[in-house]
Backbone as CSV, one residue per row, in Angstrom:
resi,resn,N_x,N_y,N_z,CA_x,CA_y,CA_z,C_x,C_y,C_z
1,MET,-23.123,43.060,-62.321,-21.828,42.408,-62.341,-21.976,40.892,-62.396
2,THR,-20.965,40.223,-62.929,-21.012,38.782,-63.030,-20.523,38.155,-61.742
3,ASP,-20.706,36.819,-61.641,-20.252,36.115,-60.453,-18.734,36.117,-60.335
4,ASP,-18.023,36.424,-61.445,-16.566,36.470,-61.397,-16.070,37.464,-60.365
5,ALA,-16.868,38.490,-60.110,-16.447,39.525,-59.167,-16.270,38.968,-57.766
6,GLN,-16.937,37.833,-57.471,-16.822,37.235,-56.161,-15.468,36.568,-55.963
7,ASP,-14.698,36.393,-57.022,-13.415,35.729,-56.939,-12.258,36.715,-56.874
8,GLY,-12.550,37.946,-56.546,-11.503,38.908,-56.314,-11.046,39.663,-57.529
9,TYR,-11.834,39.688,-58.576,-11.471,40.431,-59.772,-11.831,41.914,-59.629
10,VAL,-11.125,42.724,-60.413,-11.542,44.103,-60.627,-12.284,44.101,-61.947
11,LEU,-13.574,44.389,-61.905,-14.409,44.338,-63.099,-15.086,45.680,-63.341
12,GLY,-14.860,46.231,-64.504,-15.527,47.463,-64.891,-16.215,47.269,-66.223
13,ARG,-17.395,47.808,-66.357,-18.153,47.672,-67.598,-18.711,49.028,-68.013
14,GLY,-18.328,49.461,-69.225,-18.857,50.703,-69.777,-18.528,51.934,-68.972
15,LEU,-17.340,51.979,-68.392,-16.970,53.113,-67.554,-16.756,54.370,-68.387
16,CYS,-17.361,55.455,-67.942,-17.237,56.746,-68.626,-16.846,57.813,-67.616
17,ALA,-16.073,58.782,-68.082,-15.680,59.899,-67.229,-15.826,61.187,-68.008
18,SER,-16.523,62.148,-67.417,-16.642,63.474,-68.019,-16.767,64.493,-66.899
19,PHE,-16.433,65.728,-67.232,-16.500,66.816,-66.261,-17.365,67.925,-66.826
20,GLY,-18.148,68.549,-65.953,-19.067,69.569,-66.413,-20.393,68.965,-66.835
21,GLN,-21.320,69.822,-67.235,-22.652,69.367,-67.621,-23.104,70.053,-68.909
22,GLY,-24.011,69.373,-69.575,-24.611,69.954,-70.775,-23.594,70.262,-71.857
23,ASP,-23.753,71.439,-72.476,-22.886,71.824,-73.591,-21.445,72.069,-73.165
24,THR,-21.224,72.276,-71.871,-19.865,72.551,-71.390,-19.158,71.289,-70.899
25,ALA,-19.823,70.140,-70.983,-19.228,68.897,-70.504,-18.017,68.511,-71.354
26,THR,-16.991,68.013,-70.692,-15.784,67.539,-71.368,-15.635,66.047,-71.119
27,GLU,-15.631,65.283,-72.177,-15.484,63.838,-72.050,-14.013,63.477,-71.928
28,VAL,-13.696,62.660,-70.937,-12.323,62.182,-70.747,-12.135,60.829,-71.417
29,PHE,-13.008,59.885,-71.099,-13.021,58.598,-71.795,-14.417,57.989,-71.682
30,ARG,-14.665,56.990,-72.521,-15.973,56.337,-72.492,-15.828,54.850,-72.821
31,ASP,-16.784,54.081,-72.322,-16.895,52.649,-72.626,-15.619,51.873,-72.316
32,VAL,-15.021,52.159,-71.173,-13.834,51.425,-70.736,-14.268,50.194,-69.952
33,ASP,-13.748,49.041,-70.352,-13.994,47.792,-69.639,-12.708,47.340,-68.959
34,LEU,-12.832,46.886,-67.729,-11.704,46.347,-66.980,-12.002,44.916,-66.585
35,ASP,-11.011,44.056,-66.644,-11.151,42.676,-66.182,-9.783,42.240,-65.684
36,ILE,-9.537,42.445,-64.408,-8.222,42.210,-63.825,-8.320,41.092,-62.796
37,ALA,-7.545,40.052,-62.991,-7.594,38.894,-62.112,-6.909,39.171,-60.785
38,ARG,-7.354,38.478,-59.781,-6.734,38.570,-58.459,-5.251,38.203,-58.560
39,GLY,-4.410,39.001,-57.942,-2.989,38.709,-57.915,-2.210,39.195,-59.119
40,THR,-2.886,39.832,-60.085,-2.225,40.310,-61.289,-1.657,41.710,-61.077
41,HIS,-0.514,41.990,-61.680,0.094,43.315,-61.656,-0.103,43.945,-63.033
42,VAL,-0.897,45.005,-63.079,-1.301,45.611,-64.345,-0.836,47.060,-64.410
43,ALA,-0.296,47.460,-65.565,0.111,48.843,-65.803,-0.860,49.490,-66.772
44,ILE,-1.314,50.697,-66.420,-2.168,51.490,-67.307,-1.338,52.660,-67.821
45,THR,-1.146,52.717,-69.136,-0.398,53.800,-69.750,-1.337,54.638,-70.608
46,GLY,-0.800,55.660,-71.223,-1.612,56.518,-72.088,-1.096,57.935,-72.064
47,PRO,-1.492,58.737,-73.035,-1.024,60.122,-73.101,-1.552,60.952,-71.944
48,SER,-0.895,62.065,-71.681,-1.367,62.988,-70.642,-2.786,63.435,-70.960
49,GLY,-3.620,63.471,-69.945,-5.000,63.885,-70.138,-5.932,62.782,-70.575
50,SER,-5.424,61.557,-70.665,-6.278,60.449,-71.117,-7.164,59.905,-70.005
51,GLY,-6.912,60.319,-68.764,-7.778,59.895,-67.669,-7.243,58.752,-66.834
52,LYS,-5.941,58.520,-66.897,-5.359,57.399,-66.155,-5.598,57.535,-64.648
53,THR,-5.300,58.715,-64.114,-5.497,58.934,-62.682,-6.975,58.886,-62.320
54,THR,-7.819,59.391,-63.209,-9.265,59.336,-62.983,-9.735,57.889,-62.880
55,LEU,-9.264,57.045,-63.792,-9.641,55.634,-63.768,-9.166,54.968,-62.484
56,LEU,-7.956,55.284,-62.063,-7.431,54.714,-60.826,-8.296,55.134,-59.637
57,GLY,-8.742,56.397,-59.650,-9.611,56.878,-58.595,-10.940,56.150,-58.548
58,PHE,-11.459,55.775,-59.708,-12.698,54.993,-59.746,-12.487,53.637,-59.076
59,VAL,-11.369,52.982,-59.406,-11.093,51.656,-58.849,-10.948,51.736,-57.331
60,GLY,-10.326,52.805,-56.843,-10.140,52.958,-55.405,-11.331,53.535,-54.670
61,GLY,-12.401,53.818,-55.383,-13.575,54.385,-54.738,-13.390,55.823,-54.309
62,LEU,-12.394,56.507,-54.887,-12.185,57.916,-54.570,-13.188,58.800,-55.284
63,ASP,-13.733,58.296,-56.374,-14.734,59.032,-57.141,-15.599,58.023,-57.887
64,ARG,-16.735,58.487,-58.383,-17.640,57.606,-59.125,-17.564,57.892,-60.614
65,PRO,-17.660,56.855,-61.441,-17.706,57.091,-62.886,-18.979,57.826,-63.274
66,THR,-18.897,58.579,-64.363,-20.083,59.265,-64.874,-21.139,58.265,-65.304
67,ALA,-20.686,57.148,-65.842,-21.572,56.058,-66.238,-20.792,54.761,-66.148
68,GLY,-21.511,53.647,-66.098,-20.874,52.349,-66.008,-20.869,51.812,-64.589
69,ARG,-20.403,50.569,-64.461,-20.373,49.902,-63.161,-18.994,49.331,-62.917
70,LEU,-18.591,49.363,-61.648,-17.261,48.897,-61.288,-17.332,48.096,-59.999
71,SER,-16.782,46.892,-60.037,-16.783,46.009,-58.875,-15.348,45.644,-58.521
72,VAL,-15.032,45.675,-57.236,-13.718,45.279,-56.742,-13.915,44.231,-55.656
73,ALA,-13.371,43.045,-55.895,-13.478,41.955,-54.913,-14.929,41.687,-54.514
74,GLY,-15.823,41.781,-55.485,-17.223,41.493,-55.233,-18.031,42.641,-54.686
75,VAL,-17.391,43.774,-54.436,-18.079,44.958,-53.917,-18.243,45.963,-55.047
76,GLU,-19.468,46.393,-55.297,-19.709,47.358,-56.368,-19.368,48.761,-55.857
77,VAL,-18.101,49.128,-56.016,-17.621,50.386,-55.459,-18.253,51.592,-56.142
78,SER,-18.708,51.433,-57.377,-19.321,52.552,-58.090,-20.664,52.945,-57.494
79,ALA,-21.204,52.110,-56.598,-22.493,52.407,-55.984,-22.380,52.743,-54.498
80,LEU,-21.167,52.769,-53.963,-20.988,53.016,-52.531,-21.155,54.493,-52.186
81,SER,-21.663,54.750,-51.003,-21.671,56.113,-50.482,-20.240,56.519,-50.150
82,ARG,-20.002,57.799,-49.908,-18.653,58.245,-49.569,-18.147,57.558,-48.310
83,ARG,-19.005,57.425,-47.309,-18.579,56.788,-46.064,-18.258,55.318,-46.289
84,ALA,-19.109,54.621,-47.045,-18.876,53.205,-47.309,-17.617,53.004,-48.157
85,ALA,-17.385,53.915,-49.107,-16.182,53.823,-49.935,-14.929,54.032,-49.092
86,ALA,-14.989,54.976,-48.156,-13.849,55.222,-47.274,-13.565,54.004,-46.402
87,SER,-14.620,53.354,-45.923,-14.461,52.153,-45.111,-13.856,51.020,-45.939
88,PHE,-14.300,50.897,-47.187,-13.763,49.862,-48.063,-12.267,50.090,-48.307
89,ARG,-11.891,51.338,-48.582,-10.474,51.640,-48.806,-9.643,51.350,-47.560
90,ALA,-10.183,51.721,-46.404,-9.437,51.534,-45.161,-9.108,50.064,-44.924
91,GLN,-9.992,49.184,-45.338,-9.813,47.770,-45.072,-9.087,47.020,-46.186
92,HIS,-9.238,47.475,-47.429,-8.780,46.649,-48.545,-7.810,47.307,-49.524
93,VAL,-7.690,48.629,-49.514,-6.956,49.322,-50.578,-5.778,50.106,-50.015
94,GLY,-4.628,49.949,-50.652,-3.466,50.779,-50.360,-3.172,51.632,-51.580
95,ILE,-2.815,52.902,-51.362,-2.586,53.824,-52.477,-1.232,54.497,-52.326
96,VAL,-0.461,54.466,-53.413,0.808,55.184,-53.492,0.647,56.284,-54.532
97,PHE,0.765,57.530,-54.106,0.578,58.660,-55.013,1.916,59.090,-55.618
98,GLN,1.844,59.886,-56.682,3.060,60.416,-57.300,3.836,61.259,-56.299
99,SER,3.131,62.130,-55.616,3.710,62.883,-54.505,3.435,62.084,-53.238
100,HIS,4.447,61.847,-52.437,4.331,60.932,-51.301,3.225,61.301,-50.323
101,ARG,2.859,62.575,-50.257,1.772,63.028,-49.387,1.976,62.651,-47.927
102,LEU,3.207,62.730,-47.458,3.460,62.485,-46.045,3.138,63.736,-45.235
103,LEU,2.702,63.537,-44.020,2.435,64.648,-43.118,3.759,65.103,-42.522
104,GLN,4.112,66.363,-42.762,5.447,66.849,-42.437,5.729,66.915,-40.941
105,ASP,4.698,67.024,-40.125,4.917,67.126,-38.685,4.847,65.771,-37.989
106,LEU,4.779,64.692,-38.764,4.786,63.343,-38.206,6.054,62.620,-38.633
107,THR,6.542,61.721,-37.784,7.704,60.913,-38.131,7.319,59.876,-39.187
108,ALA,8.328,59.180,-39.714,8.057,58.117,-40.684,7.110,57.083,-40.083
109,ALA,7.378,56.673,-38.843,6.533,55.677,-38.186,5.107,56.186,-38.005
110,GLU,4.973,57.432,-37.604,3.644,57.994,-37.384,2.880,58.130,-38.698
111,ASN,3.582,58.459,-39.782,2.926,58.530,-41.079,2.397,57.159,-41.504
112,VAL,3.188,56.126,-41.313,2.750,54.777,-41.665,1.568,54.362,-40.790
113,GLU,1.614,54.744,-39.525,0.558,54.354,-38.583,-0.802,54.951,-38.951
114,THR,-0.814,56.089,-39.641,-2.101,56.703,-39.993,-2.967,55.764,-40.816
115,SER,-2.349,54.857,-41.561,-3.108,53.916,-42.375,-3.833,52.873,-41.536
116,LEU,-3.368,52.682,-40.301,-3.956,51.670,-39.422,-5.007,52.228,-38.478
117,LEU,-5.042,53.534,-38.303,-5.941,54.126,-37.315,-7.414,53.800,-37.562
118,PRO,-7.903,53.789,-38.820,-9.318,53.453,-39.023,-9.669,52.015,-38.665
119,LEU,-8.661,51.146,-38.529,-8.916,49.735,-38.243,-9.101,49.454,-36.756
120,LYS,-8.865,50.456,-35.909,-9.105,50.356,-34.467,-8.320,49.209,-33.832
121,LEU,-7.051,49.114,-34.195,-6.165,48.127,-33.596,-5.544,48.701,-32.328
122,GLY,-5.082,47.827,-31.451,-4.407,48.278,-30.242,-3.070,48.920,-30.572
123,ARG,-2.592,49.782,-29.679,-1.355,50.512,-29.924,-0.180,49.567,-30.137
124,ARG,-0.086,48.507,-29.348,1.032,47.574,-29.479,0.989,46.867,-30.836
125,VAL,-0.192,46.481,-31.262,-0.332,45.820,-32.564,0.061,46.781,-33.684
126,ARG,-0.390,48.032,-33.571,-0.028,49.022,-34.581,1.482,49.208,-34.638
127,ARG,2.120,49.323,-33.485,3.569,49.532,-33.433,4.298,48.365,-34.104
128,THR,3.871,47.168,-33.819,4.511,45.986,-34.405,4.377,45.982,-35.919
129,ARG,3.180,46.302,-36.411,2.948,46.279,-37.852,3.666,47.427,-38.551
130,VAL,3.724,48.583,-37.904,4.435,49.721,-38.491,5.919,49.396,-38.625
131,ASP,6.513,48.861,-37.565,7.937,48.549,-37.613,8.232,47.482,-38.656
132,ALA,7.354,46.495,-38.761,7.554,45.445,-39.762,7.480,46.025,-41.177
133,SER,6.546,46.941,-41.392,6.383,47.537,-42.715,7.572,48.413,-43.079
134,LEU,8.057,49.201,-42.123,9.234,50.029,-42.378,10.474,49.164,-42.606
135,ASP,10.554,48.054,-41.905,11.669,47.143,-42.095,11.654,46.565,-43.511
136,GLU,10.465,46.277,-44.017,10.337,45.710,-45.360,10.811,46.668,-46.445
137,VAL,10.713,47.965,-46.195,11.183,48.942,-47.187,12.567,49.476,-46.833
138,GLY,13.197,48.857,-45.838,14.563,49.213,-45.485,14.722,50.503,-44.723
139,LEU,13.691,50.919,-43.983,13.752,52.208,-43.305,13.447,52.130,-41.807
140,LEU,13.568,50.952,-41.228,13.280,50.832,-39.800,14.190,51.725,-38.974
141,ALA,15.443,51.843,-39.386,16.392,52.658,-38.632,16.050,54.141,-38.676
142,LYS,15.173,54.521,-39.615,14.801,55.932,-39.749,13.343,56.162,-39.347
143,ARG,12.824,55.295,-38.488,11.422,55.360,-38.105,11.062,56.672,-37.409
144,LEU,12.037,57.306,-36.754,11.772,58.544,-36.014,12.167,59.795,-36.797
145,ARG,12.572,59.617,-38.047,12.918,60.767,-38.879,11.647,61.439,-39.400
146,PHE,11.722,62.740,-39.573,10.636,63.482,-40.198,10.879,63.523,-41.708
147,PRO,9.822,63.701,-42.508,9.990,63.700,-43.964,11.082,64.643,-44.461
148,ALA,11.190,65.829,-43.862,12.190,66.796,-44.310,13.615,66.299,-44.080
149,GLU,13.761,65.281,-43.246,15.085,64.729,-42.954,15.413,63.526,-43.827
150,MET,14.569,63.267,-44.827,14.737,62.099,-45.681,14.808,62.523,-47.145
151,SER,15.413,61.678,-47.969,15.482,61.956,-49.402,14.121,61.694,-50.046
152,GLY,13.978,62.140,-51.296,12.718,61.911,-51.995,12.409,60.434,-52.150
153,GLY,13.431,59.638,-52.473,13.216,58.200,-52.597,12.819,57.561,-51.289
154,GLU,13.439,57.998,-50.194,13.087,57.461,-48.880,11.661,57.834,-48.508
155,GLN,11.265,59.047,-48.808,9.891,59.458,-48.503,8.885,58.621,-49.286
156,GLN,9.205,58.304,-50.540,8.284,57.489,-51.318,8.242,56.060,-50.795
157,ARG,9.360,55.575,-50.285,9.359,54.243,-49.675,8.526,54.225,-48.394
158,VAL,8.536,55.335,-47.657,7.652,55.437,-46.492,6.196,55.378,-46.944
159,SER,5.879,56.038,-48.050,4.499,56.012,-48.548,4.106,54.606,-48.989
160,ILE,5.061,53.834,-49.507,4.788,52.434,-49.860,4.523,51.624,-48.597
161,ALA,5.325,51.865,-47.560,5.099,51.182,-46.284,3.727,51.528,-45.726
162,ARG,3.355,52.783,-45.842,2.027,53.220,-45.373,0.919,52.517,-46.142
163,ALA,1.101,52.361,-47.456,0.076,51.717,-48.278,-0.026,50.224,-47.998
164,CYS,1.105,49.595,-47.634,1.130,48.136,-47.492,0.984,47.648,-46.055
165,VAL,1.045,48.550,-45.069,1.066,48.132,-43.677,-0.200,47.377,-43.278
166,LYS,-1.311,47.658,-43.921,-2.559,46.958,-43.581,-2.768,45.719,-44.437
167,ASP,-1.756,45.335,-45.212,-1.803,44.158,-46.076,-3.011,44.211,-47.010
168,PRO,-3.079,45.230,-47.851,-4.254,45.402,-48.713,-4.345,44.327,-49.795
169,THR,-5.555,44.017,-50.191,-5.736,43.079,-51.301,-5.588,43.791,-52.641
170,LEU,-5.698,45.132,-52.631,-5.566,45.925,-53.847,-4.601,47.070,-53.591
171,LEU,-3.536,47.136,-54.391,-2.560,48.213,-54.276,-2.614,49.056,-55.542
172,LEU,-2.870,50.353,-55.369,-2.946,51.286,-56.484,-1.760,52.235,-56.411
173,ALA,-1.117,52.465,-57.553,0.042,53.361,-57.592,-0.116,54.330,-58.760
174,ASP,-0.083,55.620,-58.461,-0.271,56.651,-59.474,1.064,57.337,-59.755
175,GLU,1.707,56.960,-60.860,3.012,57.527,-61.234,3.958,57.522,-60.024
176,PRO,4.199,56.355,-59.419,4.952,56.313,-58.159,6.391,56.795,-58.261
177,THR,6.938,56.856,-59.479,8.320,57.327,-59.634,8.395,58.638,-60.406
178,GLY,7.261,59.291,-60.605,7.204,60.480,-61.447,8.040,61.642,-60.965
179,ASN,8.271,61.733,-59.654,9.021,62.868,-59.104,10.433,62.501,-58.669
180,LEU,10.920,61.329,-59.113,12.208,60.846,-58.631,13.239,60.766,-59.748
181,ASP,14.507,60.826,-59.355,15.565,60.629,-60.337,15.670,59.141,-60.674
182,GLU,16.509,58.806,-61.654,16.561,57.432,-62.155,16.950,56.427,-61.076
183,ALA,17.970,56.763,-60.294,18.428,55.828,-59.263,17.356,55.613,-58.198
184,SER,16.742,56.698,-57.743,15.683,56.591,-56.734,14.475,55.861,-57.292
185,SER,14.167,56.101,-58.564,13.036,55.427,-59.201,13.225,53.916,-59.184
186,GLN,14.423,53.468,-59.538,14.698,52.041,-59.561,14.570,51.438,-58.171
187,ASP,15.054,52.153,-57.174,14.980,51.694,-55.787,13.529,51.552,-55.345
188,VAL,12.726,52.570,-55.658,11.315,52.544,-55.274,10.573,51.417,-55.999
189,LEU,10.853,51.233,-57.288,10.204,50.167,-58.049,10.569,48.797,-57.492
190,ASP,11.852,48.606,-57.192,12.275,47.332,-56.621,11.522,47.059,-55.324
191,THR,11.412,48.090,-54.492,10.712,47.943,-53.215,9.248,47.598,-53.422
192,MET,8.583,48.332,-54.302,7.149,48.139,-54.503,6.832,46.776,-55.095
193,PHE,7.567,46.373,-56.122,7.287,45.087,-56.756,7.682,43.924,-55.851
194,ASP,8.709,44.122,-55.033,9.081,43.079,-54.082,7.961,42.857,-53.076
195,LEU,7.419,43.943,-52.525,6.326,43.820,-51.565,5.073,43.258,-52.222
196,ALA,4.784,43.741,-53.423,3.589,43.268,-54.124,3.675,41.778,-54.404
197,GLY,4.878,41.303,-54.719,5.036,39.903,-55.072,5.016,38.950,-53.901
198,ARG,5.029,39.465,-52.682,5.031,38.579,-51.515,3.660,37.991,-51.227
199,SER,2.641,38.517,-51.846,1.290,37.988,-51.670,0.693,37.649,-53.024
200,GLU,0.372,36.386,-53.242,-0.225,35.968,-54.507,-1.645,36.512,-54.657
201,GLN,-2.224,36.978,-53.567,-3.601,37.455,-53.591,-3.700,38.957,-53.825
202,ARG,-2.572,39.659,-53.828,-2.610,41.110,-53.942,-2.625,41.545,-55.402
203,THR,-3.634,42.291,-55.767,-3.760,42.833,-57.116,-3.151,44.226,-57.140
204,VAL,-2.362,44.510,-58.173,-1.658,45.791,-58.265,-2.029,46.478,-59.572
205,LEU,-2.418,47.732,-59.478,-2.738,48.540,-60.650,-1.879,49.796,-60.612
206,ILE,-1.022,49.947,-61.623,-0.068,51.049,-61.664,-0.362,51.947,-62.861
207,VAL,-0.511,53.220,-62.615,-0.625,54.214,-63.681,0.761,54.790,-63.925
208,THR,1.195,54.785,-65.174,2.541,55.273,-65.464,2.660,55.730,-66.910
209,HIS,3.592,56.641,-67.148,3.952,57.023,-68.510,5.323,56.466,-68.867
210,ASP,5.957,55.794,-67.907,7.308,55.287,-68.079,7.272,53.847,-68.594
211,PRO,7.765,53.591,-69.793,7.731,52.228,-70.342,8.522,51.231,-69.505
212,LEU,9.562,51.688,-68.804,10.343,50.788,-67.969,9.531,50.293,-66.776
213,VAL,8.646,51.145,-66.270,7.754,50.735,-65.192,6.732,49.740,-65.723
214,ALA,6.149,50.056,-66.871,5.120,49.196,-67.447,5.647,47.807,-67.781
215,GLU,6.906,47.729,-68.178,7.494,46.449,-68.547,7.571,45.475,-67.375
216,ARG,7.555,45.994,-66.170,7.676,45.134,-65.002,6.339,44.559,-64.554
217,ALA,5.264,45.010,-65.156,3.934,44.490,-64.823,3.651,43.213,-65.612
218,ASP,2.663,42.458,-65.143,2.262,41.237,-65.853,1.539,41.562,-67.147
219,ALA,0.811,42.668,-67.142,0.036,43.065,-68.317,0.042,44.575,-68.425
220,ARG,-0.129,45.073,-69.658,-0.097,46.511,-69.906,-1.248,46.900,-70.817
221,PHE,-1.943,47.966,-70.451,-3.034,48.488,-71.273,-2.823,49.980,-71.488
222,GLU,-3.188,50.458,-72.656,-3.077,51.879,-72.967,-4.480,52.477,-73.002
223,LEU,-4.675,53.543,-72.225,-5.977,54.180,-72.136,-6.127,55.264,-73.170
224,HIS,-7.211,55.199,-73.918,-7.565,56.220,-74.887,-9.000,56.684,-74.609
225,ARG,-9.409,57.720,-75.287,-10.742,58.280,-75.023,-11.840,57.257,-75.257
226,THR,-11.610,56.333,-76.161,-12.650,55.347,-76.482,-12.404,53.989,-75.862
227,GLY,-11.518,53.922,-74.883,-11.344,52.670,-74.160,-9.897,52.257,-73.964
228,LEU,-9.714,51.012,-73.484,-8.389,50.447,-73.258,-7.967,49.630,-74.471
229,ARG,-6.671,49.656,-74.780,-6.138,48.860,-75.895,-4.943,48.052,-75.408
């Protein structure tokens, strides 16, 4: 990796993704290069099956590329062990999934707090940060509600609060409005981009098939089997 990675860039070189081995291997994409500046909001689009979610997983250290190297904020995440990658995510990465993935037996506040548990903060500090995060997404009054007692849009806003409560330097969103109606989608997008824009140092990478979502990013790239365009 170049020295640019020390300045908070997301840098990928020659990234490849395939599944299976030998004659049964299926190539998803190859020779993908990433160069994302600190504080930039980037949308990754592309047809279904092009590997958008796979690429996002590489950036978040959820999986390793088949080939190539990937550095995030100066850390070569493509070379981290599973434990080291989990530690890196806990400290620096927030993730918003298409499905909110809230724990149904926990309240909104408790779901948000799960993001802070690996940081070993005191209970009072966690409570303060959880309430502040829920307040930022407009759901402080529903902190004791369970997911089943909330709308789909509200649940996704809780997931945004969970992703942002630790003030991550990198926010990843995988089709964050894919399961929502138009009105809820707009609400969730407004919330996410508002929070993302409050920190000039926070880099945002959004995977989406929705052109309206992509238009709100600073830059847009389309993923194909042979790279980004």
